[in-house]
XYZ file of C-alpha atoms in Angstrom:
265
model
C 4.561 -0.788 -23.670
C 8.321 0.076 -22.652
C 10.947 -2.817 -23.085
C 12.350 -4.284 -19.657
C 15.502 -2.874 -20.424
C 13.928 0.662 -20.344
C 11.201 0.042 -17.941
C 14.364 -0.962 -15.354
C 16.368 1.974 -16.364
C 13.805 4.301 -15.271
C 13.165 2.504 -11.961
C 17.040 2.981 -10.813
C 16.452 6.743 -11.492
C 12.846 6.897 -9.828
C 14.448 5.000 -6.161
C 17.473 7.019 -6.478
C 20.078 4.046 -6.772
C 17.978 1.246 -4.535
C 16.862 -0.954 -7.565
C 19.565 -3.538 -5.908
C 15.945 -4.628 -4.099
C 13.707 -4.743 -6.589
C 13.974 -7.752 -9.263
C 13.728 -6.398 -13.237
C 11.774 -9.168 -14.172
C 8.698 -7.361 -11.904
C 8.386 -5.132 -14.706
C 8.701 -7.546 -17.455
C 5.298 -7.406 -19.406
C 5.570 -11.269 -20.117
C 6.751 -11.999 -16.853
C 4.812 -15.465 -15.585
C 2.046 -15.283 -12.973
C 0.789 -18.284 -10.453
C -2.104 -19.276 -9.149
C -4.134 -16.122 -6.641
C -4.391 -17.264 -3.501
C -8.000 -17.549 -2.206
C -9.467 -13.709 -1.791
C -6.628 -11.956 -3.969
C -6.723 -10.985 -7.513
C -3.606 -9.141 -9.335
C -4.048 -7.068 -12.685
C -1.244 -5.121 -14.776
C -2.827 -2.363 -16.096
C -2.184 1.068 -17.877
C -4.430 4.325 -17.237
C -3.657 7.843 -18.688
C -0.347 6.641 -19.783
C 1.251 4.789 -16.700
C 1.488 1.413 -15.614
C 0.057 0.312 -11.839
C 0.116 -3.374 -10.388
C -3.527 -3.427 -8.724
C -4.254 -6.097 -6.105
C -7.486 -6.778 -4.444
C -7.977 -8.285 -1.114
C -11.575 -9.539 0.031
C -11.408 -9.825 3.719
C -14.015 -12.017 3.594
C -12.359 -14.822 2.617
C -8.196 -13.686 2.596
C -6.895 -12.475 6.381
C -5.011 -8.937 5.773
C -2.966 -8.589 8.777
C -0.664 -5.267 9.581
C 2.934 -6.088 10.803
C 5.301 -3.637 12.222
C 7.798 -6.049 15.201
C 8.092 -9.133 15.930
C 6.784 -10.591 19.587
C 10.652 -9.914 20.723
C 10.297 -5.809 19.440
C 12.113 -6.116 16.363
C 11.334 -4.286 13.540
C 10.162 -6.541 10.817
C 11.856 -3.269 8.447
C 11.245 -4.913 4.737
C 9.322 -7.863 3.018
C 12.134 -10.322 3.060
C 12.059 -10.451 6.987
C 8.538 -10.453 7.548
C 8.619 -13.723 4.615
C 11.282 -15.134 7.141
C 9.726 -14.570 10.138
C 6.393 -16.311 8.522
C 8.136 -19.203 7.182
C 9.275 -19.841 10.783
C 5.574 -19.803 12.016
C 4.502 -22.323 9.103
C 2.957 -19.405 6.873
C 3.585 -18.290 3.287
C 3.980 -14.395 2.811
C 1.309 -13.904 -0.349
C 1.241 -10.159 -0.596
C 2.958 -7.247 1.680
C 2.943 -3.759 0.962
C 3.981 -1.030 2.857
C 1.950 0.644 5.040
C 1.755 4.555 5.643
C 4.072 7.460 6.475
C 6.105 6.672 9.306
C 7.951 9.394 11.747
C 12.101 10.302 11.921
C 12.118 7.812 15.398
C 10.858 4.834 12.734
C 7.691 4.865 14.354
C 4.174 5.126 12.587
C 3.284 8.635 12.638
C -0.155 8.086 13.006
C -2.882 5.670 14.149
C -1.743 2.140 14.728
C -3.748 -0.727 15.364
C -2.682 -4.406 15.104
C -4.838 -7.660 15.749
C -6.966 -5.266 17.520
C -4.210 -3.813 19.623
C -3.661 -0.078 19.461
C 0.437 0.526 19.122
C 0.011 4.469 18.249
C -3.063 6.728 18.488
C -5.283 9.116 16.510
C -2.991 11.943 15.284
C -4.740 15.120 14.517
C -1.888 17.550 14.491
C -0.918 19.814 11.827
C 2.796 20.103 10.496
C 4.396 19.719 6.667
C 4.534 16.727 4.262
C 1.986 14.694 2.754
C 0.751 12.947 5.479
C -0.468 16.447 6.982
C -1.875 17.326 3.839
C -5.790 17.310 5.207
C -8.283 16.050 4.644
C -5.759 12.655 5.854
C -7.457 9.566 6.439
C -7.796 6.054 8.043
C -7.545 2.868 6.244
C -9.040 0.225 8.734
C -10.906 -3.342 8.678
C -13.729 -3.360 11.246
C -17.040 -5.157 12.125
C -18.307 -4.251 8.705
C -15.371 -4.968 6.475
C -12.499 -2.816 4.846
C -13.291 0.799 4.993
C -11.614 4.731 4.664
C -12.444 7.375 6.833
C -11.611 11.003 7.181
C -9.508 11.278 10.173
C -12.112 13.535 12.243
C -14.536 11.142 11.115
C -13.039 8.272 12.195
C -12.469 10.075 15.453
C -16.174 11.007 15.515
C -17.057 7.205 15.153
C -17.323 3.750 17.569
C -15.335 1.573 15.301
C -13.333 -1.119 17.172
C -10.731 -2.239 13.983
C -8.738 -5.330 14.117
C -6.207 -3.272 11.910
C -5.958 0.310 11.213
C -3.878 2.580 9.054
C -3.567 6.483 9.147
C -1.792 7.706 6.722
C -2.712 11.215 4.087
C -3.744 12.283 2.031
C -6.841 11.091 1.000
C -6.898 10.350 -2.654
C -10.585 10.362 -2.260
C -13.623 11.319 -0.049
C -16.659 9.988 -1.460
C -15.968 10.414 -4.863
C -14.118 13.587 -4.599
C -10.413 14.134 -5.418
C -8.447 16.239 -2.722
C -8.797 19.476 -3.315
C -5.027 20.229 -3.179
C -4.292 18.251 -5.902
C -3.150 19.671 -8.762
C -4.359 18.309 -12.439
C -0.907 18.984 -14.427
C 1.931 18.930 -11.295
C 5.316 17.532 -12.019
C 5.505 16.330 -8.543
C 5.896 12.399 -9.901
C 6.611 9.816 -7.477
C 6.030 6.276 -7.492
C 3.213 5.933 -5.247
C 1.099 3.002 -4.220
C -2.510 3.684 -2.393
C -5.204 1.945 -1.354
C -9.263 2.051 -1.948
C -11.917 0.029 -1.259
C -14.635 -0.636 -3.856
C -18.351 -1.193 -4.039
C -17.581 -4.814 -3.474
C -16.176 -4.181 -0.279
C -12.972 -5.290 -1.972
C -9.415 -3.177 -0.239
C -7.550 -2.275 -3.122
C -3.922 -1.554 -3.040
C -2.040 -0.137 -5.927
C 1.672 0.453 -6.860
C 2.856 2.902 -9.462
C 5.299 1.151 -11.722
C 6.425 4.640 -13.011
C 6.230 8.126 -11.465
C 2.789 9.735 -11.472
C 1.274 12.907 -9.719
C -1.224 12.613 -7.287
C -4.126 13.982 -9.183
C -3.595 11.075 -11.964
C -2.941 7.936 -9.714
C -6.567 9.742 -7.487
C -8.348 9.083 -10.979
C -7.544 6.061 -11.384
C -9.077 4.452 -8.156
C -12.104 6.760 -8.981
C -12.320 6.035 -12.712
C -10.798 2.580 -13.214
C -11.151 0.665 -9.839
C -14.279 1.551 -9.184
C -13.236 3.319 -5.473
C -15.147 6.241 -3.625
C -12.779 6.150 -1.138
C -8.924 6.057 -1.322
C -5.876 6.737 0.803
C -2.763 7.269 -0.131
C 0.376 5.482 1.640
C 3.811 6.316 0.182
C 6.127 7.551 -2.353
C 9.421 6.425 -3.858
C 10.241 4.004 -1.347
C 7.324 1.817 -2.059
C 7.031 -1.825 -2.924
C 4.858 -4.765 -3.563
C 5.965 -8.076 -2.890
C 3.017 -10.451 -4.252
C 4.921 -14.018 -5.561
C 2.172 -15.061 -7.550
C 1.462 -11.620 -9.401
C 5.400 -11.853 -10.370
C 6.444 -8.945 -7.937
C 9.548 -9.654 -5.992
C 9.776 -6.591 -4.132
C 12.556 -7.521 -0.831
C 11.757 -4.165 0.105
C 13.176 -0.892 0.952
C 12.841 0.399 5.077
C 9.348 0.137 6.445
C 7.219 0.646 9.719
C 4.184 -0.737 9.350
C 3.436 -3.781 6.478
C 0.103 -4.820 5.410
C 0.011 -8.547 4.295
C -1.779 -11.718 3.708
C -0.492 -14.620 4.759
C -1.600 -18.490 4.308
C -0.753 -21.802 6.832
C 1.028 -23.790 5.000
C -0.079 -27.493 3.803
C 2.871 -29.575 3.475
């Protein structure tokens, strides 16, 4: 295991000088942890070599909402905000993550939906970057729980989601790892993903140190138990989970996915 010290000299270089938003104690490997809240579970762990926060939602009993403006049209844009904004309401922010590729306009550059509302459509166009990179994918909650789907797929089906997420590529289809991916590549990022497992569980992961896309698609297969995974982002990825001892504020997002909880007192 790397010391802080090291572990946070090797974020600065990974986010290219915007560690000024990310706390060092995230990657501390004593760092404390609080209670879950009810339906979320948070594990450190280390797979071929690299560290990953792993958190697992149940949307059976925790409500993971998608955020992108506020009522007025303002851009929620990082973690810190969106906390804000839900302290105002009477929530608590318990996990946020950011959620897919987003276009140069800082709108999502694919499908969009929000408590059941769709804000952008279905995009089946080609064109460069990883998002194009097909097979791409939906990430979506509907009448039978968290799943993925293939973009044409998901096109081809009736589903009616209360939230939705397109993003590429897929890490996974059904057990198998995209077949553009590359075993050995020195493309490293931090990434962070999400699956969903046999349990019906949606599980998002964060990189804590650069990996390749082949490595962090084995480790939802191998480790986490996932037939299906999406990937959402690269370097400017974040995780802002209180209780799990990630402080992420946040770098410049569209779309967040988060739980949030009414608060009691």
């Amino acid at each position: 295991m790397l010391s802080t010290r090291r572990m946070t000299l090797v974020v600065v270089t990974a986010f290219a000088g915007s560690a000024i938003f990310l706390n060092p104690e995230v990657f501390a490997s004593d760092s404390p942890k609080g209670k879950a809240p009810a339906g979320l579970r948070h594990e450190r762990l280390r797979h071929q070599d690299t560290a990953y926060d792993v958190l697992w939602v149940d949307p059976r009993q925790a409500s993971l909402q998608l955020f992108w403006r506020r009522p007025n049209g303002e851009p929620f844009v990082n973690f810190r905000n969106l906390a804000q904004w839900c302290a105002e309401q009477g929530k608590t922010l318990v996990f946020a993550t950011n959620a897919g590729i987003y276009a140069k306009d800082r709108t999502p550059l694919g499908f969009h939906v929000a408590q059941g509302e769709t804000l952008r459509p279905l995009n089946k166009d080609a064109g460069g970057g990883n998002f194009f990179m097909k097979p791409n994918g939906v990430f979506f909650l509907g009448e039978r729980g968290a799943a993925i789907l293939e973009t044409n797929q998901y096109a081809a089906s009736d589903h009616t989601p209360t939230i939705a997420v397109q993003s590429g590529p897929l890490l996974l289809q059904q057990g198998q790892i995209h077949p553009r991916f590359i075993p050995d590549s020195d493309s490293r990022y931090v990434r962070n993903g999400v699956g969903v497992n046999a349990d019906g569980e949606a599980v998002f992961v964060i990189s804590i140190l650069p990996v390749n896309f082949h490595d962090f698609a084995l480790l939802f297969r191998d480790r986490l138990d996932c037939a299906d995974a999406l990937y959402l982002d690269g370097a400017i990825s974040g995780m802002y989970a209180p209780f799990a001892a990630r402080w992420d504020i946040g770098l410049e997002y569209v779309g967040i996915l988060a739980v949030t909880e009414r608060r009691t007192s």
